Amino acid sequence: MDDEIVKRLQRFQQRYFPRLRSQYRSLVEDGQHPSVLFIGCSDSRVVPYLMLDSGPGELFIVRNVGNFVPPFDASLGYHGTAAAVEFAVLNLNISEIIVCGHSHCGAVRALYVDPPAEARHMAKWLELGRDAVLPVTLSEEALRRTEQRSVALQLERLMGYPMVRRRMEEGRLCLRGWHYLIAEGKVLVLDVESGLFAPFDAGLHRPGDKDDPLAGVDLLQ
Ligand SMILES: [Zn+2]
């Protein structure tokens, strides 16, 4: 194993784990009870635990290229992200789902540039962001807006999952759309009224809201 990786493992075991030992033991004995499902991009610059100041047991995370959500199509393929959504909602009873896109996303950029011919799975997977693409010349501004439109698109798909829709209607689950700006360390939040992303405290809605503003709203504006 790479020396650097070994050193990192040793640092965890010698420096960090002892401080967390009792917490880990409780999480094993009592099980995990996270309240948040975080759907994020695999990008190495997106670090959910840092962003949300969280530790063991606090976030249930699924990451993939582009933070995409496949449709609930009941085709029973190898849909890891769909399985994670089902597990989080039905087994863990999470109360919030965050779909977190980010600036400078390689998956979103790849929507505008054909992937290598050998990357057949990537080409197929990128179809999940295709509807977010803008008919404009590629620019940084267009990429930021496409990243945001893609988050809205994934939220729309999430609402096609029967267990997600049902729990939203019951006021037990809320969805959030985020756009993380890597260089600034800021999160912009989807405002469901305008379809725009605004600084952090706008666009939030919680379980129990009388009328969930996401229901019936065309997010992809
Ligand atoms: Zn990305």
PDB file of C-alpha atoms and ligand atoms in Angstrom:
ATOM      1  CA  MET A   1       0.000   0.000   0.000  1.00  0.00           C
ATOM      2  CA  ASP A   2       1.118   3.508  -0.737  1.00  0.00           C
ATOM      3  CA  ASP A   3       3.179   5.000   2.132  1.00  0.00           C
ATOM      4  CA  GLU A   4       1.084   8.109   2.281  1.00  0.00           C
ATOM      5  CA  ILE A   5      -2.129   6.088   2.578  1.00  0.00           C
ATOM      6  CA  VAL A   6      -0.588   4.015   5.383  1.00  0.00           C
ATOM      7  CA  LYS A   7       0.381   7.193   7.238  1.00  0.00           C
ATOM      8  CA  ARG A   8      -3.141   8.526   6.910  1.00  0.00           C
ATOM      9  CA  LEU A   9      -4.606   5.288   8.262  1.00  0.00           C
ATOM     10  CA  GLN A  10      -2.190   5.373  11.182  1.00  0.00           C
ATOM     11  CA  ARG A  11      -3.145   8.967  11.946  1.00  0.00           C
ATOM     12  CA  PHE A  12      -6.807   7.963  12.056  1.00  0.00           C
ATOM     13  CA  GLN A  13      -6.190   4.963  14.284  1.00  0.00           C
ATOM     14  CA  GLN A  14      -3.741   6.644  16.644  1.00  0.00           C
ATOM     15  CA  ARG A  15      -4.917  10.238  16.737  1.00  0.00           C
ATOM     16  CA  TYR A  16      -8.629  10.415  15.858  1.00  0.00           C
ATOM     17  CA  PHE A  17     -10.224   7.081  16.631  1.00  0.00           C
ATOM     18  CA  PRO A  18      -9.386   7.114  20.367  1.00  0.00           C
ATOM     19  CA  ARG A  19     -11.322  10.374  20.717  1.00  0.00           C
ATOM     20  CA  LEU A  20     -14.318   8.865  18.936  1.00  0.00           C
ATOM     21  CA  ARG A  21     -14.183   5.377  20.415  1.00  0.00           C
ATOM     22  CA  SER A  22     -17.207   5.684  22.687  1.00  0.00           C
ATOM     23  CA  GLN A  23     -19.208   7.400  19.960  1.00  0.00           C
ATOM     24  CA  TYR A  24     -18.485   4.595  17.535  1.00  0.00           C
ATOM     25  CA  ARG A  25     -19.363   2.011  20.172  1.00  0.00           C
ATOM     26  CA  SER A  26     -22.753   3.642  20.748  1.00  0.00           C
ATOM     27  CA  LEU A  27     -23.380   3.788  17.037  1.00  0.00           C
ATOM     28  CA  VAL A  28     -22.727   0.061  16.812  1.00  0.00           C
ATOM     29  CA  GLU A  29     -24.790  -0.836  19.872  1.00  0.00           C
ATOM     30  CA  ASP A  30     -27.723   1.482  19.129  1.00  0.00           C
ATOM     31  CA  GLY A  31     -27.433   1.548  15.345  1.00  0.00           C
ATOM     32  CA  GLN A  32     -27.272   4.587  13.109  1.00  0.00           C
ATOM     33  CA  HIS A  33     -30.013   7.211  13.145  1.00  0.00           C
ATOM     34  CA  PRO A  34     -29.015   9.907  10.686  1.00  0.00           C
ATOM     35  CA  SER A  35     -31.720  12.400   9.760  1.00  0.00           C
ATOM     36  CA  VAL A  36     -30.181  13.587   6.497  1.00  0.00           C
ATOM     37  CA  LEU A  37     -29.611  11.883   3.165  1.00  0.00           C
ATOM     38  CA  PHE A  38     -26.919  13.836   1.329  1.00  0.00           C
ATOM     39  CA  ILE A  39     -26.738  13.220  -2.408  1.00  0.00           C
ATOM     40  CA  GLY A  40     -23.501  14.722  -3.633  1.00  0.00           C
ATOM     41  CA  CYS A  41     -21.009  14.564  -6.455  1.00  0.00           C
ATOM     42  CA  SER A  42     -17.968  12.279  -6.241  1.00  0.00           C
ATOM     43  CA  ASP A  43     -15.778  15.344  -6.787  1.00  0.00           C
ATOM     44  CA  SER A  44     -12.896  15.298  -4.280  1.00  0.00           C
ATOM     45  CA  ARG A  45     -13.399  18.975  -3.493  1.00  0.00           C
ATOM     46  CA  VAL A  46     -16.876  18.407  -2.101  1.00  0.00           C
ATOM     47  CA  VAL A  47     -16.464  17.303   1.529  1.00  0.00           C
ATOM     48  CA  PRO A  48     -19.899  16.876   3.126  1.00  0.00           C
ATOM     49  CA  TYR A  49     -18.568  16.200   6.632  1.00  0.00           C
ATOM     50  CA  LEU A  50     -16.683  19.500   6.630  1.00  0.00           C
ATOM     51  CA  MET A  51     -19.510  21.473   5.009  1.00  0.00           C
ATOM     52  CA  LEU A  52     -22.040  20.250   7.546  1.00  0.00           C
ATOM     53  CA  ASP A  53     -19.693  20.089  10.528  1.00  0.00           C
ATOM     54  CA  SER A  54     -20.694  16.495  11.128  1.00  0.00           C
ATOM     55  CA  GLY A  55     -19.180  13.272  12.317  1.00  0.00           C
ATOM     56  CA  PRO A  56     -19.949   9.565  12.589  1.00  0.00           C
ATOM     57  CA  GLY A  57     -23.625   8.643  12.420  1.00  0.00           C
ATOM     58  CA  GLU A  58     -24.879  12.047  11.303  1.00  0.00           C
ATOM     59  CA  LEU A  59     -25.072  11.879   7.514  1.00  0.00           C
ATOM     60  CA  PHE A  60     -26.231   9.130   5.208  1.00  0.00           C
ATOM     61  CA  ILE A  61     -24.343   9.893   2.021  1.00  0.00           C
ATOM     62  CA  VAL A  62     -24.597   8.714  -1.549  1.00  0.00           C
ATOM     63  CA  ARG A  63     -22.169  10.162  -4.053  1.00  0.00           C
ATOM     64  CA  ASN A  64     -21.903   9.681  -7.758  1.00  0.00           C
ATOM     65  CA  VAL A  65     -20.623  11.484 -10.813  1.00  0.00           C
ATOM     66  CA  GLY A  66     -22.700  14.667 -11.059  1.00  0.00           C
ATOM     67  CA  ASN A  67     -24.934  14.095  -7.996  1.00  0.00           C
ATOM     68  CA  PHE A  68     -27.560  12.656 -10.316  1.00  0.00           C
ATOM     69  CA  VAL A  69     -30.738  10.827  -9.336  1.00  0.00           C
ATOM     70  CA  PRO A  70     -31.988   8.161 -11.745  1.00  0.00           C
ATOM     71  CA  PRO A  71     -35.725   7.986 -12.394  1.00  0.00           C
ATOM     72  CA  PHE A  72     -37.840   5.662 -10.318  1.00  0.00           C
ATOM     73  CA  ASP A  73     -38.626   3.426 -13.238  1.00  0.00           C
ATOM     74  CA  ALA A  74     -39.029   0.075 -11.512  1.00  0.00           C
ATOM     75  CA  SER A  75     -36.720  -1.507 -14.089  1.00  0.00           C
ATOM     76  CA  LEU A  76     -34.833  -3.218 -11.254  1.00  0.00           C
ATOM     77  CA  GLY A  77     -31.380  -2.613 -12.689  1.00  0.00           C
ATOM     78  CA  TYR A  78     -28.249  -2.090 -10.596  1.00  0.00           C
ATOM     79  CA  HIS A  79     -29.365   1.331  -9.414  1.00  0.00           C
ATOM     80  CA  GLY A  80     -27.125   2.131  -6.449  1.00  0.00           C
ATOM     81  CA  THR A  81     -28.407   5.643  -5.991  1.00  0.00           C
ATOM     82  CA  ALA A  82     -32.052   4.543  -6.164  1.00  0.00           C
ATOM     83  CA  ALA A  83     -31.323   1.817  -3.608  1.00  0.00           C
ATOM     84  CA  ALA A  84     -29.717   4.384  -1.303  1.00  0.00           C
ATOM     85  CA  VAL A  85     -32.786   6.639  -1.538  1.00  0.00           C
ATOM     86  CA  GLU A  86     -35.083   3.731  -0.722  1.00  0.00           C
ATOM     87  CA  PHE A  87     -32.916   2.593   2.200  1.00  0.00           C
ATOM     88  CA  ALA A  88     -32.600   6.092   3.630  1.00  0.00           C
ATOM     89  CA  VAL A  89     -36.322   6.794   3.442  1.00  0.00           C
ATOM     90  CA  LEU A  90     -37.813   3.395   4.257  1.00  0.00           C
ATOM     91  CA  ASN A  91     -35.254   1.959   6.700  1.00  0.00           C
ATOM     92  CA  LEU A  92     -33.634   4.994   8.278  1.00  0.00           C
ATOM     93  CA  ASN A  93     -36.661   7.297   8.184  1.00  0.00           C
ATOM     94  CA  ILE A  94     -34.549  10.290   7.286  1.00  0.00           C
ATOM     95  CA  SER A  95     -36.399  13.613   7.361  1.00  0.00           C
ATOM     96  CA  GLU A  96     -34.330  15.631   4.882  1.00  0.00           C
ATOM     97  CA  ILE A  97     -32.768  14.946   1.518  1.00  0.00           C
ATOM     98  CA  ILE A  98     -30.141  17.382   0.272  1.00  0.00           C
ATOM     99  CA  VAL A  99     -29.172  17.252  -3.384  1.00  0.00           C
ATOM    100  CA  CYS A 100     -25.887  19.138  -3.466  1.00  0.00           C
ATOM    101  CA  GLY A 101     -24.461  20.261  -6.777  1.00  0.00           C
ATOM    102  CA  HIS A 102     -21.286  22.286  -6.958  1.00  0.00           C
ATOM    103  CA  SER A 103     -19.336  24.771  -9.012  1.00  0.00           C
ATOM    104  CA  HIS A 104     -16.746  23.580 -11.531  1.00  0.00           C
ATOM    105  CA  CYS A 105     -18.448  20.198 -11.782  1.00  0.00           C
ATOM    106  CA  GLY A 106     -16.734  17.965 -14.312  1.00  0.00           C
ATOM    107  CA  ALA A 107     -19.922  16.003 -14.938  1.00  0.00           C
ATOM    108  CA  VAL A 108     -21.826  19.135 -15.881  1.00  0.00           C
ATOM    109  CA  ARG A 109     -19.001  20.294 -18.127  1.00  0.00           C
ATOM    110  CA  ALA A 110     -19.049  16.847 -19.750  1.00  0.00           C
ATOM    111  CA  LEU A 111     -22.663  17.481 -20.742  1.00  0.00           C
ATOM    112  CA  TYR A 112     -21.283  19.949 -23.278  1.00  0.00           C
ATOM    113  CA  VAL A 113     -18.356  17.816 -24.462  1.00  0.00           C
ATOM    114  CA  ASP A 114     -18.640  14.259 -25.689  1.00  0.00           C
ATOM    115  CA  PRO A 115     -16.928  11.781 -23.297  1.00  0.00           C
ATOM    116  CA  PRO A 116     -14.303   9.352 -24.621  1.00  0.00           C
ATOM    117  CA  ALA A 117     -15.891   6.621 -26.758  1.00  0.00           C
ATOM    118  CA  GLU A 118     -14.700   3.962 -24.310  1.00  0.00           C
ATOM    119  CA  ALA A 119     -16.618   5.596 -21.420  1.00  0.00           C
ATOM    120  CA  ARG A 120     -19.934   3.966 -22.290  1.00  0.00           C
ATOM    121  CA  HIS A 121     -21.297   3.979 -18.754  1.00  0.00           C
ATOM    122  CA  MET A 122     -20.407   7.624 -18.341  1.00  0.00           C
ATOM    123  CA  ALA A 123     -22.134   8.537 -21.584  1.00  0.00           C
ATOM    124  CA  LYS A 124     -25.281   6.772 -20.415  1.00  0.00           C
ATOM    125  CA  TRP A 125     -25.083   8.219 -16.907  1.00  0.00           C
ATOM    126  CA  LEU A 126     -24.745  11.781 -18.230  1.00  0.00           C
ATOM    127  CA  GLU A 127     -28.182  11.442 -19.794  1.00  0.00           C
ATOM    128  CA  LEU A 128     -29.486  12.153 -16.291  1.00  0.00           C
ATOM    129  CA  GLY A 129     -28.289  15.736 -16.589  1.00  0.00           C
ATOM    130  CA  ARG A 130     -29.096  16.306 -20.235  1.00  0.00           C
ATOM    131  CA  ASP A 131     -32.310  18.275 -19.638  1.00  0.00           C
ATOM    132  CA  ALA A 132     -30.359  20.868 -17.661  1.00  0.00           C
ATOM    133  CA  VAL A 133     -28.184  21.813 -20.634  1.00  0.00           C
ATOM    134  CA  LEU A 134     -28.671  25.342 -21.985  1.00  0.00           C
ATOM    135  CA  PRO A 135     -28.656  26.106 -25.708  1.00  0.00           C
ATOM    136  CA  VAL A 136     -25.862  28.624 -25.358  1.00  0.00           C
ATOM    137  CA  THR A 137     -22.172  28.944 -26.037  1.00  0.00           C
ATOM    138  CA  LEU A 138     -20.171  27.308 -23.260  1.00  0.00           C
ATOM    139  CA  SER A 139     -19.095  29.798 -20.599  1.00  0.00           C
ATOM    140  CA  GLU A 140     -18.412  29.738 -16.881  1.00  0.00           C
ATOM    141  CA  GLU A 141     -21.739  31.481 -16.297  1.00  0.00           C
ATOM    142  CA  ALA A 142     -23.588  28.888 -18.394  1.00  0.00           C
ATOM    143  CA  LEU A 143     -21.873  26.095 -16.470  1.00  0.00           C
ATOM    144  CA  ARG A 144     -22.894  27.556 -13.097  1.00  0.00           C
ATOM    145  CA  ARG A 145     -26.482  27.870 -14.252  1.00  0.00           C
ATOM    146  CA  THR A 146     -26.455  24.352 -15.697  1.00  0.00           C
ATOM    147  CA  GLU A 147     -25.141  22.998 -12.393  1.00  0.00           C
ATOM    148  CA  GLN A 148     -28.066  24.679 -10.639  1.00  0.00           C
ATOM    149  CA  ARG A 149     -30.630  23.542 -13.207  1.00  0.00           C
ATOM    150  CA  SER A 150     -29.334  20.011 -12.808  1.00  0.00           C
ATOM    151  CA  VAL A 151     -29.955  20.116  -9.044  1.00  0.00           C
ATOM    152  CA  ALA A 152     -33.568  21.141  -9.721  1.00  0.00           C
ATOM    153  CA  LEU A 153     -33.856  18.340 -12.254  1.00  0.00           C
ATOM    154  CA  GLN A 154     -32.654  15.737  -9.765  1.00  0.00           C
ATOM    155  CA  LEU A 155     -35.112  17.011  -7.142  1.00  0.00           C
ATOM    156  CA  GLU A 156     -37.929  16.606  -9.641  1.00  0.00           C
ATOM    157  CA  ARG A 157     -36.860  13.019 -10.222  1.00  0.00           C
ATOM    158  CA  LEU A 158     -36.681  12.377  -6.477  1.00  0.00           C
ATOM    159  CA  MET A 159     -40.311  13.400  -6.218  1.00  0.00           C
ATOM    160  CA  GLY A 160     -41.071  10.588  -8.654  1.00  0.00           C
ATOM    161  CA  TYR A 161     -40.074   8.060  -5.987  1.00  0.00           C
ATOM    162  CA  PRO A 162     -43.378   6.971  -4.409  1.00  0.00           C
ATOM    163  CA  MET A 163     -41.963   6.727  -0.872  1.00  0.00           C
ATOM    164  CA  VAL A 164     -40.413  10.194  -1.176  1.00  0.00           C
ATOM    165  CA  ARG A 165     -43.586  11.772  -2.531  1.00  0.00           C
ATOM    166  CA  ARG A 166     -45.729  10.063   0.113  1.00  0.00           C
ATOM    167  CA  ARG A 167     -43.592  11.217   3.029  1.00  0.00           C
ATOM    168  CA  MET A 168     -43.398  14.739   1.668  1.00  0.00           C
ATOM    169  CA  GLU A 169     -47.191  14.854   1.498  1.00  0.00           C
ATOM    170  CA  GLU A 170     -47.348  13.561   5.063  1.00  0.00           C
ATOM    171  CA  GLY A 171     -45.005  16.339   6.195  1.00  0.00           C
ATOM    172  CA  ARG A 172     -42.326  13.860   7.276  1.00  0.00           C
ATOM    173  CA  LEU A 173     -39.717  14.631   4.650  1.00  0.00           C
ATOM    174  CA  CYS A 174     -38.371  17.750   3.000  1.00  0.00           C
ATOM    175  CA  LEU A 175     -36.061  18.192   0.038  1.00  0.00           C
ATOM    176  CA  ARG A 176     -33.351  20.791  -0.391  1.00  0.00           C
ATOM    177  CA  GLY A 177     -31.383  21.803  -3.435  1.00  0.00           C
ATOM    178  CA  TRP A 178     -27.927  23.227  -2.862  1.00  0.00           C
ATOM    179  CA  HIS A 179     -25.218  24.640  -5.075  1.00  0.00           C
ATOM    180  CA  TYR A 180     -21.833  24.656  -3.362  1.00  0.00           C
ATOM    181  CA  LEU A 181     -19.312  27.240  -4.554  1.00  0.00           C
ATOM    182  CA  ILE A 182     -15.975  25.539  -4.041  1.00  0.00           C
ATOM    183  CA  ALA A 183     -13.642  28.530  -4.063  1.00  0.00           C
ATOM    184  CA  GLU A 184     -15.890  30.607  -1.791  1.00  0.00           C
ATOM    185  CA  GLY A 185     -16.981  27.829   0.590  1.00  0.00           C
ATOM    186  CA  LYS A 186     -20.551  29.078   0.221  1.00  0.00           C
ATOM    187  CA  VAL A 187     -23.795  27.231  -0.328  1.00  0.00           C
ATOM    188  CA  LEU A 188     -26.582  28.668  -2.444  1.00  0.00           C
ATOM    189  CA  VAL A 189     -30.026  27.232  -1.799  1.00  0.00           C
ATOM    190  CA  LEU A 190     -32.767  26.657  -4.339  1.00  0.00           C
ATOM    191  CA  ASP A 191     -35.635  29.090  -3.859  1.00  0.00           C
ATOM    192  CA  VAL A 192     -38.608  27.091  -5.030  1.00  0.00           C
ATOM    193  CA  GLU A 193     -40.711  30.171  -5.796  1.00  0.00           C
ATOM    194  CA  SER A 194     -38.291  31.669  -8.281  1.00  0.00           C
ATOM    195  CA  GLY A 195     -36.341  28.588  -9.326  1.00  0.00           C
ATOM    196  CA  LEU A 196     -33.210  30.612  -8.540  1.00  0.00           C
ATOM    197  CA  PHE A 197     -30.440  29.892  -6.079  1.00  0.00           C
ATOM    198  CA  ALA A 198     -29.943  32.350  -3.259  1.00  0.00           C
ATOM    199  CA  PRO A 199     -27.702  32.640  -0.206  1.00  0.00           C
ATOM    200  CA  PHE A 200     -28.212  30.169   2.507  1.00  0.00           C
ATOM    201  CA  ASP A 201     -31.347  31.067   4.452  1.00  0.00           C
ATOM    202  CA  ALA A 202     -33.690  31.343   1.475  1.00  0.00           C
ATOM    203  CA  GLY A 203     -35.765  28.553   0.018  1.00  0.00           C
ATOM    204  CA  LEU A 204     -35.762  26.305   3.042  1.00  0.00           C
ATOM    205  CA  HIS A 205     -38.852  24.358   3.940  1.00  0.00           C
ATOM    206  CA  ARG A 206     -39.360  21.792   6.615  1.00  0.00           C
ATOM    207  CA  PRO A 207     -41.550  18.789   7.262  1.00  0.00           C
ATOM    208  CA  GLY A 208     -44.910  19.966   8.495  1.00  0.00           C
ATOM    209  CA  ASP A 209     -45.226  22.925   6.158  1.00  0.00           C
ATOM    210  CA  LYS A 210     -48.890  23.122   5.249  1.00  0.00           C
ATOM    211  CA  ASP A 211     -48.298  23.151   1.547  1.00  0.00           C
ATOM    212  CA  ASP A 212     -44.952  21.873   0.521  1.00  0.00           C
ATOM    213  CA  PRO A 213     -43.805  24.467  -1.985  1.00  0.00           C
ATOM    214  CA  LEU A 214     -42.022  21.860  -4.052  1.00  0.00           C
ATOM    215  CA  ALA A 215     -45.243  20.042  -4.847  1.00  0.00           C
ATOM    216  CA  GLY A 216     -46.425  20.861  -8.320  1.00  0.00           C
ATOM    217  CA  VAL A 217     -43.778  23.519  -8.947  1.00  0.00           C
ATOM    218  CA  ASP A 218     -41.826  23.447 -12.172  1.00  0.00           C
ATOM    219  CA  LEU A 219     -38.342  23.689 -10.727  1.00  0.00           C
ATOM    220  CA  LEU A 220     -36.472  23.704 -13.984  1.00  0.00           C
ATOM    221  CA  GLN A 221     -36.798  27.321 -14.994  1.00  0.00           C
TER     222      GLN A 221
HETATM  223 ZN    ZN B   1     -19.279  17.289  -9.774  1.00  0.00          ZN
END
